[in-house]
């Protein structure tokens, strides 16, 4: 006989995401750890969509506007993140260049691409891709713990260039856009409920289902 798994919605249960205790639907606050309990993160999809789109928008000026403005006797020079990467590659500091490229360009784009894909899985109900989506979610959730590192690396890049050139360097407008993009991506990942990818038709409106559950219970 083939084993069949059922979701918490089908079983009328909800899991505390903080301490992993399983509760009946009537519970609002976890009696073990005191955290609020929801069957699904409330408004997960609209909030994740909004934050993801906002992060994508902020990533455009973050990459196109100057990240640093170099002021020297020779005049004023502005450079984007990519200019910084190229600067280090050309000056024999490939290691630093690769670190900056990974933290400031590759990782933010990767995280947003994954979030976008996960949202599409939920939106179109691609349940066959849910397991793959979960793996991707775990990766970005794991990387997300070091989100502040992206900002730190950019700050470090400005510092290194300043040290090497002995010129006055100020952060450009891209720095704020980049910081906002990183923060939005971080909040979007936190708000996304990966369980939604495994839900069937009935759970398209998990909050409604939750209240129905309370009436029964
Ligand atoms: Zn708990």
PDB file of C-alpha atoms and ligand atoms in Angstrom:
ATOM      1  CA  UNK A   1       0.000   0.000   0.000  1.00  0.00           C
ATOM      2  CA  UNK A   2       1.297   3.402  -0.924  1.00  0.00           C
ATOM      3  CA  UNK A   3       1.726   5.806   1.967  1.00  0.00           C
ATOM      4  CA  UNK A   4      -0.116   9.076   1.648  1.00  0.00           C
ATOM      5  CA  UNK A   5       0.751  12.201   3.566  1.00  0.00           C
ATOM      6  CA  UNK A   6      -1.831  14.751   4.593  1.00  0.00           C
ATOM      7  CA  UNK A   7      -1.293  18.426   5.257  1.00  0.00           C
ATOM      8  CA  UNK A   8      -2.008  20.194   8.529  1.00  0.00           C
ATOM      9  CA  UNK A   9      -5.027  21.814   6.867  1.00  0.00           C
ATOM     10  CA  UNK A  10      -6.501  18.398   6.064  1.00  0.00           C
ATOM     11  CA  UNK A  11      -5.728  17.245   9.608  1.00  0.00           C
ATOM     12  CA  UNK A  12      -7.176  20.442  11.173  1.00  0.00           C
ATOM     13  CA  UNK A  13      -3.944  21.130  13.000  1.00  0.00           C
ATOM     14  CA  UNK A  14      -1.501  24.042  13.119  1.00  0.00           C
ATOM     15  CA  UNK A  15       2.189  24.038  13.865  1.00  0.00           C
ATOM     16  CA  UNK A  16       4.019  26.525  16.080  1.00  0.00           C
ATOM     17  CA  UNK A  17       6.838  27.711  13.817  1.00  0.00           C
ATOM     18  CA  UNK A  18       8.870  28.716  16.845  1.00  0.00           C
ATOM     19  CA  UNK A  19       9.017  25.490  18.886  1.00  0.00           C
ATOM     20  CA  UNK A  20       7.359  23.034  16.441  1.00  0.00           C
ATOM     21  CA  UNK A  21       4.528  22.021  18.772  1.00  0.00           C
ATOM     22  CA  UNK A  22       1.397  20.852  16.964  1.00  0.00           C
ATOM     23  CA  UNK A  23      -1.810  22.549  18.108  1.00  0.00           C
ATOM     24  CA  UNK A  24      -5.529  22.241  17.405  1.00  0.00           C
ATOM     25  CA  UNK A  25      -7.014  25.089  15.327  1.00  0.00           C
ATOM     26  CA  UNK A  26      -8.589  26.823  18.325  1.00  0.00           C
ATOM     27  CA  UNK A  27      -5.198  27.758  19.806  1.00  0.00           C
ATOM     28  CA  UNK A  28      -4.057  31.356  19.212  1.00  0.00           C
ATOM     29  CA  UNK A  29      -0.896  31.433  21.337  1.00  0.00           C
ATOM     30  CA  UNK A  30       1.499  28.525  21.820  1.00  0.00           C
ATOM     31  CA  UNK A  31       1.270  27.218  25.400  1.00  0.00           C
ATOM     32  CA  UNK A  32       4.859  25.988  25.258  1.00  0.00           C
ATOM     33  CA  UNK A  33       6.769  29.012  23.948  1.00  0.00           C
ATOM     34  CA  UNK A  34       4.203  31.838  24.002  1.00  0.00           C
ATOM     35  CA  UNK A  35       4.531  32.682  20.295  1.00  0.00           C
ATOM     36  CA  UNK A  36       1.383  33.411  18.240  1.00  0.00           C
ATOM     37  CA  UNK A  37       0.270  30.344  16.255  1.00  0.00           C
ATOM     38  CA  UNK A  38      -1.087  30.501  12.697  1.00  0.00           C
ATOM     39  CA  UNK A  39      -1.836  27.626  10.355  1.00  0.00           C
ATOM     40  CA  UNK A  40      -0.200  29.722   7.619  1.00  0.00           C
ATOM     41  CA  UNK A  41       1.715  32.978   8.000  1.00  0.00           C
ATOM     42  CA  UNK A  42      -1.057  35.618   7.696  1.00  0.00           C
ATOM     43  CA  UNK A  43      -1.165  37.448   4.327  1.00  0.00           C
ATOM     44  CA  UNK A  44       2.006  35.590   3.341  1.00  0.00           C
ATOM     45  CA  UNK A  45       1.520  35.816  -0.422  1.00  0.00           C
ATOM     46  CA  UNK A  46       0.483  39.490  -0.881  1.00  0.00           C
ATOM     47  CA  UNK A  47       3.167  40.651   1.573  1.00  0.00           C
ATOM     48  CA  UNK A  48       5.891  38.514  -0.063  1.00  0.00           C
ATOM     49  CA  UNK A  49       4.837  39.693  -3.540  1.00  0.00           C
ATOM     50  CA  UNK A  50       4.936  43.363  -2.502  1.00  0.00           C
ATOM     51  CA  UNK A  51       8.325  43.084  -0.802  1.00  0.00           C
ATOM     52  CA  UNK A  52       9.839  41.056  -3.654  1.00  0.00           C
ATOM     53  CA  UNK A  53       8.671  43.531  -6.306  1.00  0.00           C
ATOM     54  CA  UNK A  54       9.890  46.450  -4.169  1.00  0.00           C
ATOM     55  CA  UNK A  55      13.293  44.761  -3.756  1.00  0.00           C
ATOM     56  CA  UNK A  56      13.580  44.189  -7.527  1.00  0.00           C
ATOM     57  CA  UNK A  57      12.763  47.862  -8.127  1.00  0.00           C
ATOM     58  CA  UNK A  58      15.376  49.035  -5.584  1.00  0.00           C
ATOM     59  CA  UNK A  59      17.983  46.733  -7.099  1.00  0.00           C
ATOM     60  CA  UNK A  60      17.879  48.731 -10.360  1.00  0.00           C
ATOM     61  CA  UNK A  61      19.198  52.048  -8.936  1.00  0.00           C
ATOM     62  CA  UNK A  62      21.434  50.019  -6.593  1.00  0.00           C
ATOM     63  CA  UNK A  63      23.303  48.719  -9.633  1.00  0.00           C
ATOM     64  CA  UNK A  64      23.002  51.661 -12.007  1.00  0.00           C
ATOM     65  CA  UNK A  65      23.605  54.627  -9.704  1.00  0.00           C
ATOM     66  CA  UNK A  66      27.039  55.384  -8.258  1.00  0.00           C
ATOM     67  CA  UNK A  67      27.890  53.385  -5.134  1.00  0.00           C
ATOM     68  CA  UNK A  68      30.848  55.585  -4.367  1.00  0.00           C
ATOM     69  CA  UNK A  69      31.950  59.036  -5.356  1.00  0.00           C
ATOM     70  CA  UNK A  70      35.709  59.555  -5.376  1.00  0.00           C
ATOM     71  CA  UNK A  71      36.866  63.102  -4.775  1.00  0.00           C
ATOM     72  CA  UNK A  72      40.563  63.809  -5.494  1.00  0.00           C
ATOM     73  CA  UNK A  73      42.731  66.616  -6.865  1.00  0.00           C
ATOM     74  CA  UNK A  74      42.109  65.215 -10.350  1.00  0.00           C
ATOM     75  CA  UNK A  75      38.388  65.817  -9.927  1.00  0.00           C
ATOM     76  CA  UNK A  76      35.313  63.821  -9.083  1.00  0.00           C
ATOM     77  CA  UNK A  77      34.716  60.257 -10.176  1.00  0.00           C
ATOM     78  CA  UNK A  78      31.685  58.080  -9.525  1.00  0.00           C
ATOM     79  CA  UNK A  79      31.504  54.300  -9.680  1.00  0.00           C
ATOM     80  CA  UNK A  80      28.766  51.663  -9.529  1.00  0.00           C
ATOM     81  CA  UNK A  81      29.080  48.302  -7.723  1.00  0.00           C
ATOM     82  CA  UNK A  82      30.228  46.711 -10.999  1.00  0.00           C
ATOM     83  CA  UNK A  83      32.868  49.435 -11.432  1.00  0.00           C
ATOM     84  CA  UNK A  84      34.174  48.458  -8.004  1.00  0.00           C
ATOM     85  CA  UNK A  85      34.334  44.784  -9.016  1.00  0.00           C
ATOM     86  CA  UNK A  86      36.158  45.645 -12.249  1.00  0.00           C
ATOM     87  CA  UNK A  87      38.522  47.948 -10.340  1.00  0.00           C
ATOM     88  CA  UNK A  88      39.673  45.082  -8.103  1.00  0.00           C
ATOM     89  CA  UNK A  89      39.919  42.587 -10.982  1.00  0.00           C
ATOM     90  CA  UNK A  90      42.094  44.992 -12.957  1.00  0.00           C
ATOM     91  CA  UNK A  91      44.318  45.787  -9.996  1.00  0.00           C
ATOM     92  CA  UNK A  92      45.257  42.173  -9.323  1.00  0.00           C
ATOM     93  CA  UNK A  93      42.843  41.737  -6.410  1.00  0.00           C
ATOM     94  CA  UNK A  94      40.648  39.094  -8.022  1.00  0.00           C
ATOM     95  CA  UNK A  95      39.739  37.608  -4.619  1.00  0.00           C
ATOM     96  CA  UNK A  96      38.225  40.843  -3.332  1.00  0.00           C
ATOM     97  CA  UNK A  97      36.534  41.392  -6.699  1.00  0.00           C
ATOM     98  CA  UNK A  98      34.905  37.951  -6.575  1.00  0.00           C
ATOM     99  CA  UNK A  99      33.736  38.427  -2.966  1.00  0.00           C
ATOM    100  CA  UNK A 100      32.143  41.773  -3.840  1.00  0.00           C
ATOM    101  CA  UNK A 101      30.551  40.351  -6.982  1.00  0.00           C
ATOM    102  CA  UNK A 102      29.113  37.375  -5.058  1.00  0.00           C
ATOM    103  CA  UNK A 103      27.804  39.350  -2.083  1.00  0.00           C
ATOM    104  CA  UNK A 104      26.593  42.447  -3.900  1.00  0.00           C
ATOM    105  CA  UNK A 105      25.397  41.205  -7.271  1.00  0.00           C
ATOM    106  CA  UNK A 106      25.048  37.417  -7.466  1.00  0.00           C
ATOM    107  CA  UNK A 107      23.430  36.701  -4.058  1.00  0.00           C
ATOM    108  CA  UNK A 108      20.798  39.512  -4.164  1.00  0.00           C
ATOM    109  CA  UNK A 109      19.775  38.535  -7.721  1.00  0.00           C
ATOM    110  CA  UNK A 110      19.716  34.832  -6.830  1.00  0.00           C
ATOM    111  CA  UNK A 111      17.533  35.412  -3.750  1.00  0.00           C
ATOM    112  CA  UNK A 112      15.019  37.519  -5.675  1.00  0.00           C
ATOM    113  CA  UNK A 113      14.887  35.070  -8.597  1.00  0.00           C
ATOM    114  CA  UNK A 114      14.154  32.225  -6.154  1.00  0.00           C
ATOM    115  CA  UNK A 115      11.492  34.244  -4.304  1.00  0.00           C
ATOM    116  CA  UNK A 116       9.835  35.087  -7.608  1.00  0.00           C
ATOM    117  CA  UNK A 117       9.874  31.416  -8.627  1.00  0.00           C
ATOM    118  CA  UNK A 118       8.437  30.308  -5.261  1.00  0.00           C
ATOM    119  CA  UNK A 119       5.614  32.833  -5.593  1.00  0.00           C
ATOM    120  CA  UNK A 120       4.860  31.485  -9.077  1.00  0.00           C
ATOM    121  CA  UNK A 121       4.743  27.913  -7.692  1.00  0.00           C
ATOM    122  CA  UNK A 122       2.071  29.013  -5.186  1.00  0.00           C
ATOM    123  CA  UNK A 123       0.237  31.209  -7.686  1.00  0.00           C
ATOM    124  CA  UNK A 124      -0.092  28.538 -10.375  1.00  0.00           C
ATOM    125  CA  UNK A 125      -0.345  25.613  -7.954  1.00  0.00           C
ATOM    126  CA  UNK A 126       2.693  23.789  -9.407  1.00  0.00           C
ATOM    127  CA  UNK A 127       2.662  21.124  -6.694  1.00  0.00           C
ATOM    128  CA  UNK A 128       5.148  18.895  -8.526  1.00  0.00           C
ATOM    129  CA  UNK A 129       7.748  21.636  -8.184  1.00  0.00           C
ATOM    130  CA  UNK A 130       6.956  22.206  -4.497  1.00  0.00           C
ATOM    131  CA  UNK A 131       9.708  19.916  -3.214  1.00  0.00           C
ATOM    132  CA  UNK A 132      12.330  21.575  -5.420  1.00  0.00           C
ATOM    133  CA  UNK A 133      10.924  24.945  -4.338  1.00  0.00           C
ATOM    134  CA  UNK A 134      11.324  23.941  -0.694  1.00  0.00           C
ATOM    135  CA  UNK A 135      15.010  23.142  -1.282  1.00  0.00           C
ATOM    136  CA  UNK A 136      15.536  26.540  -2.906  1.00  0.00           C
ATOM    137  CA  UNK A 137      13.639  28.201  -0.050  1.00  0.00           C
ATOM    138  CA  UNK A 138      15.939  26.543   2.490  1.00  0.00           C
ATOM    139  CA  UNK A 139      18.982  27.825   0.587  1.00  0.00           C
ATOM    140  CA  UNK A 140      17.804  31.454   0.514  1.00  0.00           C
ATOM    141  CA  UNK A 141      16.602  31.204   4.111  1.00  0.00           C
ATOM    142  CA  UNK A 142      20.057  29.959   5.069  1.00  0.00           C
ATOM    143  CA  UNK A 143      21.867  32.695   3.089  1.00  0.00           C
ATOM    144  CA  UNK A 144      19.389  35.222   4.507  1.00  0.00           C
ATOM    145  CA  UNK A 145      20.975  34.882   7.931  1.00  0.00           C
ATOM    146  CA  UNK A 146      23.963  36.776   6.555  1.00  0.00           C
ATOM    147  CA  UNK A 147      21.970  39.402   4.686  1.00  0.00           C
ATOM    148  CA  UNK A 148      23.717  42.189   6.537  1.00  0.00           C
ATOM    149  CA  UNK A 149      26.991  40.866   5.131  1.00  0.00           C
ATOM    150  CA  UNK A 150      25.992  42.172   1.680  1.00  0.00           C
ATOM    151  CA  UNK A 151      25.780  45.677   3.085  1.00  0.00           C
ATOM    152  CA  UNK A 152      28.979  45.185   5.041  1.00  0.00           C
ATOM    153  CA  UNK A 153      30.889  44.059   1.925  1.00  0.00           C
ATOM    154  CA  UNK A 154      29.783  47.163   0.037  1.00  0.00           C
ATOM    155  CA  UNK A 155      30.880  49.352   2.941  1.00  0.00           C
ATOM    156  CA  UNK A 156      34.192  47.475   2.998  1.00  0.00           C
ATOM    157  CA  UNK A 157      34.669  48.019  -0.736  1.00  0.00           C
ATOM    158  CA  UNK A 158      34.303  51.781  -0.258  1.00  0.00           C
ATOM    159  CA  UNK A 159      36.799  51.595   2.592  1.00  0.00           C
ATOM    160  CA  UNK A 160      39.399  49.637   0.602  1.00  0.00           C
ATOM    161  CA  UNK A 161      39.182  51.939  -2.422  1.00  0.00           C
ATOM    162  CA  UNK A 162      39.527  54.937  -0.114  1.00  0.00           C
ATOM    163  CA  UNK A 163      42.586  53.430   1.560  1.00  0.00           C
ATOM    164  CA  UNK A 164      44.274  52.604  -1.737  1.00  0.00           C
ATOM    165  CA  UNK A 165      43.596  55.932  -3.403  1.00  0.00           C
ATOM    166  CA  UNK A 166      44.034  58.177  -0.392  1.00  0.00           C
ATOM    167  CA  UNK A 167      41.176  60.201  -1.799  1.00  0.00           C
ATOM    168  CA  UNK A 168      37.944  61.322  -0.191  1.00  0.00           C
ATOM    169  CA  UNK A 169      35.206  58.854  -0.934  1.00  0.00           C
ATOM    170  CA  UNK A 170      31.564  59.226  -0.059  1.00  0.00           C
ATOM    171  CA  UNK A 171      28.875  56.604  -0.574  1.00  0.00           C
ATOM    172  CA  UNK A 172      26.609  57.363  -3.518  1.00  0.00           C
ATOM    173  CA  UNK A 173      22.806  57.080  -3.755  1.00  0.00           C
ATOM    174  CA  UNK A 174      23.115  53.408  -4.780  1.00  0.00           C
ATOM    175  CA  UNK A 175      24.140  52.527  -1.211  1.00  0.00           C
ATOM    176  CA  UNK A 176      20.705  53.439   0.200  1.00  0.00           C
ATOM    177  CA  UNK A 177      18.901  51.682  -2.669  1.00  0.00           C
ATOM    178  CA  UNK A 178      21.060  48.595  -2.130  1.00  0.00           C
ATOM    179  CA  UNK A 179      20.405  48.552   1.617  1.00  0.00           C
ATOM    180  CA  UNK A 180      16.646  48.853   1.026  1.00  0.00           C
ATOM    181  CA  UNK A 181      16.748  46.042  -1.572  1.00  0.00           C
ATOM    182  CA  UNK A 182      18.593  43.762   0.889  1.00  0.00           C
ATOM    183  CA  UNK A 183      16.174  44.558   3.739  1.00  0.00           C
ATOM    184  CA  UNK A 184      13.069  44.051   1.527  1.00  0.00           C
ATOM    185  CA  UNK A 185      14.452  40.685   0.345  1.00  0.00           C
ATOM    186  CA  UNK A 186      15.104  39.675   3.949  1.00  0.00           C
ATOM    187  CA  UNK A 187      11.548  40.550   5.062  1.00  0.00           C
ATOM    188  CA  UNK A 188      10.087  38.878   1.935  1.00  0.00           C
ATOM    189  CA  UNK A 189      11.887  35.609   2.763  1.00  0.00           C
ATOM    190  CA  UNK A 190      10.667  35.798   6.372  1.00  0.00           C
ATOM    191  CA  UNK A 191       7.077  36.383   5.257  1.00  0.00           C
ATOM    192  CA  UNK A 192       6.964  33.584   2.707  1.00  0.00           C
ATOM    193  CA  UNK A 193       5.267  30.462   4.029  1.00  0.00           C
ATOM    194  CA  UNK A 194       6.786  27.496   2.119  1.00  0.00           C
ATOM    195  CA  UNK A 195       3.901  25.228   3.196  1.00  0.00           C
ATOM    196  CA  UNK A 196       1.658  27.124   0.786  1.00  0.00           C
ATOM    197  CA  UNK A 197       3.473  25.406  -2.096  1.00  0.00           C
ATOM    198  CA  UNK A 198       2.149  22.039  -0.912  1.00  0.00           C
ATOM    199  CA  UNK A 199      -1.425  23.154  -0.300  1.00  0.00           C
ATOM    200  CA  UNK A 200      -4.236  22.005  -2.518  1.00  0.00           C
ATOM    201  CA  UNK A 201      -7.179  23.939  -3.924  1.00  0.00           C
ATOM    202  CA  UNK A 202      -8.962  24.020  -0.568  1.00  0.00           C
ATOM    203  CA  UNK A 203      -6.170  25.973   1.028  1.00  0.00           C
ATOM    204  CA  UNK A 204      -5.979  28.767  -1.511  1.00  0.00           C
ATOM    205  CA  UNK A 205      -7.532  30.900   1.201  1.00  0.00           C
ATOM    206  CA  UNK A 206      -5.884  29.425   4.299  1.00  0.00           C
ATOM    207  CA  UNK A 207      -7.168  32.138   6.630  1.00  0.00           C
ATOM    208  CA  UNK A 208     -10.780  31.472   5.652  1.00  0.00           C
ATOM    209  CA  UNK A 209     -10.234  27.760   6.110  1.00  0.00           C
ATOM    210  CA  UNK A 210      -8.715  28.422   9.504  1.00  0.00           C
ATOM    211  CA  UNK A 211     -11.815  30.271  10.698  1.00  0.00           C
ATOM    212  CA  UNK A 212     -14.063  27.548   9.314  1.00  0.00           C
ATOM    213  CA  UNK A 213     -11.986  25.121  11.324  1.00  0.00           C
ATOM    214  CA  UNK A 214     -12.645  27.078  14.485  1.00  0.00           C
ATOM    215  CA  UNK A 215     -16.385  26.920  13.878  1.00  0.00           C
ATOM    216  CA  UNK A 216     -16.207  23.138  13.598  1.00  0.00           C
ATOM    217  CA  UNK A 217     -13.980  22.757  16.576  1.00  0.00           C
TER     218      UNK A 217
HETATM  219 ZN1  LIG B   1       5.647  27.181  20.363  1.00  0.00          ZN
END
